[in-house]
Amino acid sequence: MNKLPYDNFNPREFILRDWLALDRTVLANERTFLAYSRTALTLVLAGLTFIRFFGPDIWSTIGYVCIVLGTGVWLTGLKHYLHMLGHYRALAVVEEQALREERESGALPS
């Protein structure tokens, strides 16, 4: 995985503000994926419109190109979303493990 800025932080130093920031980041990642999906859907629908209503000339070729581009945009958005989600989940797992270790050692109340 790529090195991200939060990889340098000690997970035991996380406070509520940090958890809320992580939640906002995850929601922003979801919004970005929805924007990719919206753009891809628009391209595919435009392509289908060109093919259906403008016949077998240059417009249908543009329609097929739009469909391919729409599919590519959606796959790119999905790849980006899953990649970033993996980073966020890994960070949450490390933090939960650190908290569990502190509870077991008696440093934190149960």
XYZ file of C-alpha atoms in Angstrom:
110
model
C 0.000 0.000 0.000
C 1.019 3.592 -0.504
C 2.443 5.530 2.385
C -0.169 7.963 3.678
C 0.334 10.888 6.074
C -1.609 9.249 8.913
C 0.707 6.224 8.875
C 3.165 8.243 10.990
C 0.739 8.812 13.881
C 0.666 6.730 17.016
C -2.825 5.181 17.174
C -2.784 5.427 20.967
C -2.917 9.207 20.622
C -6.273 9.214 18.796
C -8.979 11.294 20.439
C -12.629 11.861 19.578
C -11.770 14.673 17.151
C -9.519 12.274 15.206
C -12.253 9.634 14.983
C -14.740 12.226 13.753
C -12.252 13.438 11.149
C -11.816 9.846 9.966
C -15.602 9.472 9.692
C -15.811 12.669 7.620
C -13.038 11.380 5.376
C -14.852 8.088 4.817
C -18.047 9.969 3.950
C -16.127 12.185 1.522
C -14.740 9.037 -0.097
C -18.301 7.739 -0.537
C -19.440 11.048 -2.049
C -16.551 10.902 -4.501
C -17.545 7.386 -5.551
C -21.134 8.537 -6.059
C -19.880 11.385 -8.255
C -17.904 8.893 -10.351
C -21.036 6.716 -10.610
C -23.230 9.665 -11.605
C -20.776 10.697 -14.313
C -20.470 7.134 -15.603
C -24.241 6.695 -15.729
C -24.609 9.954 -17.653
C -22.002 8.836 -20.204
C -23.635 5.442 -20.678
C -27.099 6.964 -21.084
C -25.774 9.532 -23.561
C -24.142 6.709 -25.503
C -27.343 4.695 -25.592
C -29.238 7.778 -26.742
C -26.793 8.394 -29.589
C -27.036 4.770 -30.709
C -30.830 4.559 -30.462
C -31.876 7.878 -31.983
C -29.153 8.845 -34.434
C -28.680 5.672 -36.431
C -25.644 3.858 -37.826
C -23.370 6.723 -38.735
C -20.788 8.748 -36.831
C -23.234 9.337 -33.966
C -23.531 5.663 -33.145
C -19.742 5.430 -33.041
C -19.723 8.313 -30.574
C -22.396 6.435 -28.626
C -20.260 3.311 -28.316
C -17.281 5.429 -27.258
C -19.444 7.050 -24.554
C -20.512 3.636 -23.258
C -16.905 2.443 -23.050
C -15.809 5.689 -21.374
C -18.690 5.488 -18.891
C -17.742 1.952 -17.945
C -14.104 2.993 -17.561
C -15.016 5.974 -15.375
C -17.123 3.781 -13.104
C -14.402 1.139 -12.777
C -11.834 3.832 -12.004
C -14.094 5.282 -9.306
C -14.700 1.840 -7.818
C -10.979 1.086 -7.740
C -10.221 4.408 -6.050
C -13.048 3.943 -3.528
C -11.989 0.432 -2.532
C -8.323 1.427 -2.330
C -9.023 4.308 0.048
C -11.542 2.287 2.055
C -8.836 -0.322 2.655
C -6.575 2.369 4.127
C -9.309 3.621 6.448
C -10.224 0.143 7.612
C -6.583 -0.705 8.294
C -6.241 2.419 10.412
C -9.371 1.584 12.396
C -8.156 -1.986 13.021
C -4.803 -0.739 14.318
C -6.533 1.743 16.623
C -8.959 -0.868 17.961
C -6.082 -3.248 18.613
C -4.152 -0.556 20.503
C -7.208 0.248 22.630
C -7.782 -3.449 23.357
C -4.150 -3.844 24.474
C -4.454 -0.835 26.772
C -7.637 -2.220 28.320
C -6.022 -5.614 28.878
C -2.960 -4.040 30.504
C -5.216 -2.049 32.845
C -4.227 1.375 31.524
C -7.825 2.117 30.487
C -11.067 1.323 32.306
C -13.275 -1.312 30.677
